[in-house]
Coordinates of C-alpha atoms and ligand atoms in Angstrom, one line a residue:
M1 CA 157.8 18.4 129.8
R2 CA 159.3 19.6 126.6
S3 CA 161.9 17.3 125.1
S4 CA 162.3 18.8 121.6
I5 CA 165.7 19.1 120.0
R6 CA 166.3 22.5 118.7
Q7 CA 169.2 23.7 116.7
Q8 CA 170.8 26.8 118.1
A9 CA 173.0 29.0 116.0
T10 CA 171.9 32.5 116.5
R11 CA 173.1 35.3 114.2
R12 CA 175.0 36.7 117.2
E13 CA 177.0 33.5 117.6
F14 CA 177.6 33.2 113.9
L15 CA 179.1 36.7 114.0
Q16 CA 181.3 35.8 116.9
L17 CA 182.5 32.7 115.2
V18 CA 183.5 34.4 112.0
G19 CA 185.0 37.5 113.7
G20 CA 182.3 40.0 113.6
S21 CA 181.6 40.4 110.0
T22 CA 179.6 38.1 107.8
A23 CA 179.9 40.4 104.8
A24 CA 183.7 40.0 104.4
L25 CA 183.8 36.2 104.7
T26 CA 182.4 33.4 102.7
L27 CA 182.6 29.7 103.3
G28 CA 185.4 29.6 100.7
D29 CA 187.5 32.0 102.7
L30 CA 187.3 29.8 105.7
G31 CA 188.0 26.6 103.9
I32 CA 185.0 24.3 103.6
A33 CA 186.0 21.7 106.2
H34 CA 187.0 24.3 108.7
A35 CA 183.9 26.3 108.1
A36 CA 181.7 23.2 108.6
N37 CA 183.3 22.7 112.0
L38 CA 183.1 26.4 113.0
L39 CA 179.5 26.7 112.0
A40 CA 178.2 23.3 113.2
P41 CA 175.6 24.5 115.7
D42 CA 175.5 22.9 119.1
S43 CA 172.5 20.6 119.3
V44 CA 170.6 21.6 122.4
T45 CA 168.2 19.3 124.2
D46 CA 165.6 21.2 126.2
Y47 CA 163.8 20.1 129.3
A48 CA 161.7 21.7 132.0
L49 CA 161.7 20.2 135.5
T50 CA 159.2 21.4 138.1
A51 CA 160.1 20.6 141.7
A52 CA 156.9 20.4 143.7
P53 CA 155.1 18.4 146.4
T54 CA 153.6 15.3 145.0
R55 CA 151.9 12.0 146.0
V56 CA 153.3 8.6 145.3
S57 CA 151.6 5.3 145.4
L58 CA 153.6 2.6 147.1
G59 CA 151.1 -0.1 146.3
S60 CA 149.5 -0.6 149.6
R61 CA 149.6 3.1 150.5
N62 CA 149.9 6.6 149.1
V63 CA 152.5 9.0 150.6
S64 CA 153.2 12.6 150.1
T65 CA 156.7 13.6 149.1
I66 CA 158.4 16.1 146.8
G67 CA 159.6 15.3 143.3
F68 CA 160.1 16.4 139.7
N69 CA 157.2 16.7 137.3
E70 CA 155.0 14.7 139.6
S71 CA 156.8 11.5 138.7
L72 CA 159.0 9.1 140.7
P73 CA 161.7 8.9 139.6
G74 CA 161.8 12.2 137.9
P75 CA 161.5 12.1 134.1
L76 CA 164.3 10.5 132.0
L77 CA 166.5 13.1 130.6
R78 CA 168.4 12.0 127.5
T79 CA 170.9 13.7 125.2
T80 CA 173.8 12.9 123.0
E81 CA 177.5 13.2 123.8
G82 CA 178.9 16.6 122.8
D83 CA 175.5 18.3 122.9
R84 CA 174.2 20.9 125.3
L85 CA 171.5 20.2 127.9
H86 CA 169.3 23.1 128.7
V87 CA 167.0 22.5 131.7
D88 CA 164.7 25.1 133.1
V89 CA 164.1 24.2 136.8
N90 CA 160.9 25.7 138.4
N91 CA 160.9 25.5 142.1
N92 CA 157.4 25.1 143.4
L93 CA 158.5 23.8 146.7
S94 CA 158.1 25.8 149.8
T95 CA 161.9 25.6 150.3
S96 CA 165.1 26.1 148.2
T97 CA 166.6 23.5 145.9
T98 CA 169.4 22.9 143.4
I99 CA 170.2 20.1 141.0
H100 CA 173.4 18.2 140.7
W101 CA 174.2 16.3 137.4
H102 CA 175.9 13.4 139.0
G103 CA 179.0 12.2 137.1
I104 CA 179.0 14.7 134.3
P105 CA 182.4 16.6 134.1
I106 CA 180.4 19.8 134.0
V107 CA 181.3 23.5 134.0
N108 CA 181.6 24.4 137.7
K109 CA 178.8 27.0 137.9
M110 CA 176.3 24.3 136.7
D111 CA 177.3 21.7 139.3
G112 CA 174.4 22.5 141.6
V113 CA 176.0 22.7 145.0
P114 CA 174.1 25.5 146.9
G115 CA 176.3 28.0 148.7
L116 CA 179.4 26.8 146.7
T117 CA 178.7 26.8 143.0
Q118 CA 175.4 28.7 142.9
S119 CA 172.9 30.4 145.1
P120 CA 170.0 28.2 146.1
I121 CA 167.0 28.3 143.8
R122 CA 164.5 30.0 146.0
S123 CA 160.9 28.9 146.4
G124 CA 158.8 30.2 143.5
S125 CA 161.8 31.0 141.3
T126 CA 163.4 29.4 138.2
F127 CA 166.9 28.6 137.3
T128 CA 168.3 27.4 134.0
Y129 CA 171.0 24.9 133.9
D130 CA 172.7 25.0 130.5
F131 CA 175.9 23.0 129.9
K132 CA 177.8 20.9 127.4
V133 CA 177.7 17.2 128.0
P134 CA 181.2 15.9 127.0
V135 CA 180.7 12.2 127.9
S136 CA 178.3 9.4 127.1
G137 CA 176.9 6.9 129.6
T138 CA 174.4 6.4 132.4
Y139 CA 174.2 9.3 134.9
W140 CA 171.5 10.8 137.1
Y141 CA 170.4 14.0 138.5
H142 CA 169.4 14.8 142.0
S143 CA 168.8 17.6 144.5
H144 CA 172.0 18.6 146.3
S145 CA 170.0 20.6 148.9
S146 CA 169.3 19.3 152.4
A147 CA 167.8 15.8 152.6
Q148 CA 165.7 16.2 149.5
L149 CA 167.6 13.4 147.8
D150 CA 166.0 11.0 150.4
R151 CA 162.6 12.2 149.2
G152 CA 161.7 12.0 145.5
M153 CA 164.1 14.5 144.1
Y154 CA 166.1 12.4 141.6
G155 CA 165.9 11.0 138.1
P156 CA 168.0 9.3 135.4
L157 CA 170.1 11.1 132.8
I158 CA 171.3 9.1 129.8
V159 CA 173.8 10.4 127.4
D160 CA 174.0 8.5 124.1
P161 CA 177.4 8.2 122.3
K162 CA 177.6 9.6 118.8
R163 CA 177.8 6.0 117.6
E164 CA 176.6 3.2 119.9
P165 CA 179.3 0.5 119.9
L166 CA 177.1 -2.1 121.7
S167 CA 174.4 -4.0 120.0
Y168 CA 171.2 -4.8 121.9
D169 CA 167.5 -4.9 121.2
R170 CA 166.0 -3.3 124.2
E171 CA 167.0 -0.9 126.9
V172 CA 165.6 -0.7 130.5
V173 CA 166.6 1.9 133.0
L174 CA 166.4 0.7 136.7
V175 CA 166.5 3.3 139.4
L176 CA 166.9 1.8 142.9
D177 CA 165.9 3.7 146.0
D178 CA 165.5 3.2 149.8
W179 CA 162.2 4.9 150.9
R180 CA 160.9 6.2 154.1
D181 CA 159.5 9.6 153.3
G182 CA 155.9 10.2 154.3
I183 CA 155.7 7.1 156.5
G184 CA 155.1 8.0 160.1
K185 CA 155.3 11.5 161.4
R186 CA 158.8 11.1 162.7
S187 CA 160.4 10.3 159.4
H188 CA 158.9 13.3 157.7
A189 CA 160.0 15.7 160.4
L190 CA 163.5 14.4 160.2
L191 CA 163.7 14.7 156.5
S192 CA 162.3 18.3 156.6
L193 CA 164.8 19.4 159.3
Y194 CA 167.4 20.2 156.8
E195 CA 165.1 21.5 154.1
C196 CA 167.0 24.7 153.5
Q197 CA 170.5 23.6 154.0
T198 CA 173.2 21.3 152.5
G199 CA 175.9 19.9 154.5
F200 CA 178.1 22.6 153.1
E201 CA 175.8 25.4 154.2
R202 CA 175.4 23.7 157.6
H203 CA 179.1 23.8 158.4
T204 CA 179.3 27.4 157.4
A205 CA 176.0 28.4 159.0
E206 CA 176.4 26.4 162.2
A207 CA 172.8 25.2 162.0
G208 CA 171.2 22.6 164.2
R209 CA 171.7 18.9 164.3
P210 CA 171.3 17.0 161.0
P211 CA 169.2 13.8 160.7
V212 CA 170.9 10.6 161.7
E213 CA 171.0 7.7 159.3
P214 CA 167.9 5.6 159.5
A215 CA 168.4 2.1 160.8
S216 CA 166.3 0.7 158.0
F217 CA 163.8 1.7 155.3
P218 CA 160.3 0.3 155.2
Y219 CA 160.3 0.3 151.3
H220 CA 162.9 -0.4 148.6
L221 CA 161.8 0.8 145.2
I222 CA 162.7 0.1 141.6
N223 CA 161.5 2.9 139.3
G224 CA 159.4 4.3 142.1
K225 CA 157.5 1.0 142.7
A226 CA 157.4 -1.1 145.8
A227 CA 157.8 -4.9 145.7
Q228 CA 154.0 -5.4 146.2
N229 CA 153.3 -3.6 142.9
P230 CA 156.5 -4.0 140.9
T231 CA 157.7 -2.6 137.6
Q232 CA 157.0 -5.1 134.8
I233 CA 159.5 -5.6 132.1
S234 CA 158.5 -7.5 128.9
V235 CA 161.1 -9.1 126.8
N236 CA 161.1 -11.3 123.7
R237 CA 163.0 -14.6 123.6
G238 CA 166.4 -14.1 121.9
E239 CA 166.7 -10.4 122.6
V240 CA 169.7 -8.8 124.2
V241 CA 168.5 -6.4 126.9
R242 CA 170.6 -3.5 128.2
F243 CA 169.9 -2.7 131.8
R244 CA 171.1 0.7 133.1
I245 CA 171.2 0.3 136.9
I246 CA 171.4 3.4 139.0
N247 CA 171.4 3.4 142.8
A248 CA 169.6 6.6 143.9
G249 CA 169.3 5.4 147.5
S250 CA 170.5 7.6 150.3
A251 CA 172.0 4.9 152.6
T252 CA 171.6 1.5 151.0
V253 CA 174.0 -0.7 149.0
Y254 CA 172.1 -3.2 146.9
R255 CA 173.0 -6.6 145.5
V256 CA 171.3 -7.0 142.1
A257 CA 170.6 -10.2 140.3
L258 CA 168.1 -11.5 137.7
A259 CA 166.8 -15.1 138.3
G260 CA 167.5 -17.5 135.5
H261 CA 170.1 -15.2 133.8
R262 CA 173.7 -13.9 134.0
M263 CA 174.6 -10.3 133.4
R264 CA 177.5 -9.0 131.3
V265 CA 178.8 -5.8 132.9
T266 CA 179.8 -3.3 130.1
H267 CA 180.0 0.1 132.0
A268 CA 180.7 1.3 135.4
D269 CA 179.6 4.8 136.4
G270 CA 178.8 5.5 132.7
Q271 CA 182.3 4.6 131.4
P272 CA 183.1 1.5 129.3
V273 CA 184.8 -1.5 130.9
A274 CA 186.0 -4.8 129.3
P275 CA 182.9 -7.0 129.5
V276 CA 182.7 -9.3 132.5
D277 CA 180.0 -12.0 133.2
V278 CA 178.6 -12.2 136.7
D279 CA 175.5 -13.6 138.5
A280 CA 175.1 -10.5 140.7
L281 CA 176.6 -7.1 141.4
D282 CA 176.8 -4.9 144.4
I283 CA 176.0 -1.2 143.7
G284 CA 176.8 1.5 146.2
M285 CA 174.9 4.7 146.6
A286 CA 175.2 6.9 143.4
E287 CA 177.1 4.1 141.4
R288 CA 175.8 3.0 138.1
Y289 CA 176.3 -0.3 136.1
D290 CA 175.2 -1.1 132.6
V291 CA 174.7 -4.8 131.9
L292 CA 173.7 -6.8 128.9
V293 CA 171.4 -9.8 129.5
H294 CA 170.7 -12.4 126.8
A295 CA 167.1 -13.2 127.1
N296 CA 167.3 -16.9 126.3
H297 CA 165.4 -18.4 129.2
P298 CA 161.7 -17.9 128.8
G299 CA 159.6 -17.5 131.9
V300 CA 158.6 -15.0 134.5
W301 CA 161.6 -13.9 136.6
Q302 CA 162.5 -11.9 139.7
L303 CA 164.9 -9.1 139.2
A304 CA 165.9 -8.5 142.8
A305 CA 167.9 -5.8 144.6
Q306 CA 168.7 -7.0 148.0
P307 CA 169.5 -4.2 150.5
S308 CA 172.7 -4.8 152.5
A309 CA 171.0 -3.7 155.7
R310 CA 167.6 -5.0 157.0
G311 CA 164.6 -4.5 154.9
P312 CA 162.5 -6.1 152.1
L313 CA 163.8 -6.7 148.6
A314 CA 163.4 -4.2 145.8
R315 CA 162.3 -6.0 142.7
A316 CA 161.0 -5.9 139.2
I317 CA 159.4 -8.6 137.1
V318 CA 161.0 -9.7 133.8
R319 CA 158.3 -11.5 131.8
Y320 CA 158.9 -13.1 128.4
N321 CA 156.2 -12.3 125.9
G322 CA 154.1 -15.5 125.7
S323 CA 155.0 -16.7 129.2
S324 CA 151.8 -16.6 131.3
G325 CA 153.1 -17.9 134.7
A326 CA 152.5 -16.1 138.0
A327 CA 155.1 -13.7 139.2
P328 CA 157.3 -14.9 142.0
P329 CA 156.4 -13.7 145.5
A330 CA 157.8 -10.4 146.6
H331 CA 160.4 -11.9 149.0
F332 CA 161.7 -14.4 146.5
K333 CA 165.5 -14.4 146.4
P334 CA 167.1 -15.6 143.2
K335 CA 169.9 -18.0 143.8
Q336 CA 172.1 -15.8 141.6
L337 CA 172.4 -13.4 144.5
K338 CA 174.8 -16.0 146.0
G339 CA 176.6 -16.7 142.7
K340 CA 179.6 -15.0 141.2
V341 CA 179.4 -11.4 142.4
L342 CA 181.1 -8.5 140.6
K343 CA 184.2 -7.2 142.4
Y344 CA 186.1 -4.0 141.5
G345 CA 189.1 -6.2 140.8
M346 CA 187.3 -7.7 137.8
L347 CA 186.8 -4.3 136.1
R348 CA 189.2 -3.0 133.4
T349 CA 188.7 0.3 131.6
S350 CA 188.2 0.0 127.9
G351 CA 188.8 3.5 126.7
G352 CA 187.1 5.8 129.2
Y353 CA 187.4 9.5 129.6
G354 CA 190.8 11.1 130.4
I355 CA 192.8 8.1 131.7
P356 CA 195.7 9.3 133.9
S357 CA 199.1 7.8 133.1
G358 CA 202.5 8.2 134.7
K359 CA 203.4 9.2 138.2
P360 CA 201.2 11.5 140.3
D361 CA 202.3 15.1 141.0
M362 CA 200.5 15.1 144.3
T363 CA 199.6 12.2 146.7
M364 CA 197.1 12.6 149.4
Y365 CA 196.3 10.1 152.1
V366 CA 192.6 10.5 152.8
S367 CA 191.3 8.9 155.9
L368 CA 187.5 8.5 156.5
R369 CA 186.7 8.7 160.2
S370 CA 183.7 9.0 162.5
R371 CA 183.4 10.3 166.0
F372 CA 180.3 10.4 168.2
G373 CA 178.0 10.0 165.2
A374 CA 179.7 12.7 163.1
F375 CA 182.0 12.1 160.2
Y376 CA 185.1 13.7 158.9
M377 CA 188.0 13.1 156.6
T378 CA 191.7 13.9 157.0
F379 CA 194.1 14.8 154.1
N380 CA 197.6 13.8 154.9
G381 CA 196.5 13.7 158.6
R382 CA 194.9 17.1 158.6
V383 CA 191.3 18.0 159.1
L384 CA 190.1 20.7 156.7
P385 CA 187.0 22.6 157.7
V386 CA 184.5 22.4 154.9
D387 CA 184.8 26.1 154.2
Q388 CA 188.6 25.7 153.8
P389 CA 189.2 24.1 150.5
L390 CA 192.1 21.8 149.5
H391 CA 193.9 23.8 146.8
I392 CA 195.1 21.9 143.7
P393 CA 196.7 23.6 140.8
R394 CA 195.0 23.0 137.4
N395 CA 196.2 19.9 135.5
T396 CA 197.8 18.3 138.6
H397 CA 197.8 14.5 138.5
V398 CA 196.4 13.7 141.9
R399 CA 196.5 10.4 143.7
F400 CA 194.1 9.9 146.6
I401 CA 194.8 6.9 148.8
I402 CA 191.5 6.5 150.6
T403 CA 191.3 4.5 153.8
N404 CA 188.1 3.8 155.6
A405 CA 189.0 4.1 159.3
S406 CA 185.4 4.0 160.5
G407 CA 182.8 1.3 161.0
Q408 CA 180.5 2.4 158.1
I409 CA 180.4 2.0 154.3
H410 CA 181.3 5.2 152.5
P411 CA 180.7 5.6 148.7
M412 CA 183.0 8.5 148.0
H413 CA 182.1 10.8 145.1
L414 CA 184.2 13.4 143.5
H415 CA 182.4 16.2 141.6
G416 CA 183.5 17.3 138.1
H417 CA 186.0 14.5 137.4
F418 CA 186.4 10.9 136.8
F419 CA 189.1 9.0 138.6
Q420 CA 190.8 5.8 137.7
L421 CA 190.5 3.1 140.4
A422 CA 193.7 1.1 141.0
N423 CA 192.5 -2.5 141.3
G424 CA 195.6 -4.6 140.6
T425 CA 194.9 -4.9 136.9
G426 CA 197.0 -1.9 135.9
N427 CA 194.0 -0.8 134.0
G428 CA 191.3 -0.2 136.5
P429 CA 187.9 1.3 135.7
M430 CA 187.2 5.1 135.4
K431 CA 184.6 6.0 138.1
D432 CA 183.2 8.9 139.9
T433 CA 182.2 7.1 143.0
V434 CA 184.0 4.4 144.9
N435 CA 182.4 2.3 147.6
V436 CA 184.8 1.9 150.5
N437 CA 184.0 -0.7 153.1
P438 CA 185.2 -0.5 156.7
S439 CA 189.0 -1.1 156.9
Q440 CA 189.2 -1.0 153.1
S441 CA 191.7 1.2 151.2
F442 CA 191.6 2.3 147.6
T443 CA 193.9 4.3 145.4
V444 CA 192.4 6.5 142.8
D445 CA 194.2 8.7 140.3
W446 CA 192.7 11.8 138.6
I447 CA 193.7 14.8 136.7
A448 CA 192.5 18.1 138.2
N449 CA 191.7 19.5 134.8
N450 CA 188.3 21.1 135.6
P451 CA 188.7 24.5 137.3
G452 CA 186.4 25.5 140.1
K453 CA 185.2 24.5 143.5
W454 CA 184.2 20.8 143.7
V455 CA 183.0 18.8 146.6
F456 CA 184.4 15.4 147.5
H457 CA 181.9 13.6 149.8
C458 CA 180.3 10.4 151.0
H459 CA 177.2 9.6 149.0
N460 CA 175.5 8.3 152.1
L461 CA 173.3 11.4 152.4
Y462 CA 173.3 11.2 156.2
H463 CA 177.1 10.9 156.4
M464 CA 177.4 13.9 154.0
L465 CA 175.0 15.9 156.2
N466 CA 177.0 14.9 159.2
G467 CA 180.3 16.1 157.9
L468 CA 181.8 13.7 155.4
M469 CA 182.4 16.3 152.8
N470 CA 185.2 18.6 151.8
V471 CA 185.9 21.1 149.1
I472 CA 188.6 20.9 146.5
S473 CA 189.5 24.1 144.7
I474 CA 191.2 23.8 141.3
T475 CA 192.7 26.9 139.9
Ligands
C2O501 CU1 175.5 12.6 143.5 CU2 177.5 15.5 145.5 O1 176.5 14.0 144.5
CU502 CU1 179.6 7.5 154.3

């Protein structure tokens, strides 16, 4: 993996900036301050990701899967707000892939939806993602092809602000995942079934039946490790620790808590919120929360992520340097899981990205429905086939009133934009994913200011593959 920063201001770009002729212009002609802006090169962060079959140790057993750079999760990609990310993706899988940069308001052709924003990256070929990253925060990247997300095809993406407003001593990224790949013949076959297709391609290509949502997962992982052999986090007494929590699971909502400690939530989906102190938080698929923990309670503590469905805990161990006690047992449930749990109603934005204000230009009632194991949504009562986009003129202030009329949980994600969640505070959080429980209804407002074709879909991978996805075309 390369991770060098290179400065990129080629002679060609320089010539374009100053109008084609370097000879005629000096910095003085442009005005120094102006020139400094014009000529400030984009900083570019370079990475290479290789998608390939790999083996993963789950403690008691090794399984084969597919992933990035032979690591699970894929490598941490990190850049700074305003910089460009340049990622060469080599596809050494036997099938096609693409990568989606979840939550980044990205230029459309880099969004990674095969058959919609790009052609699939074929086996044996390379594709370069190159885009400006306009926001800071905790994000992640994942395959948007077939059921690859439910294998090992995901990793964290952290964007540092130009100036970090929080103060903390240590940062820990926690990537949660529900795991079944490589366990038993049946699960593997199901996951491969859709190897070459996305939900989007499936609808247009009329392919066979997609995999159904698993009833449970045999493993729940934090940073690729099962509870039997957990991630170990060392802290010093007195430190403030920033945890960046990412739910990369395909079909599991987790409740996260750290025994012996409270958490101060500072960001939701990468965007800042007014700090709120809780004992536990629920995190839906694809959501992220940043929390600060004051390490003022020495010991050896369970950091637990309890799946909402059946199945064992995911966990990591937080050990204070100097504390030599034994780790708690794998199944140990911190009492904080039953304490004060974060609710959307407690979150208020504190200066996020592009906050809508005023009355919407367009209001859409979006109803999430299921029928005989398949899913669909309606817009103002109408079903739109996935290849028939919902058209929205650029810069429209859109209001979606999303109602879950099905019996399942649907974390709904909009590509390319943040939305503001109405939560009764008048100042709800900016998010890119909202977890809608059965019978729940949420209002989200957003500005359709990013032209292109964007998917709006449930981030339960199996619901997406079974139809809970539509396309929004902004022109
Ligand atoms: Cu993580 Cu289409 O999304
Ligand atoms: Cu769903």
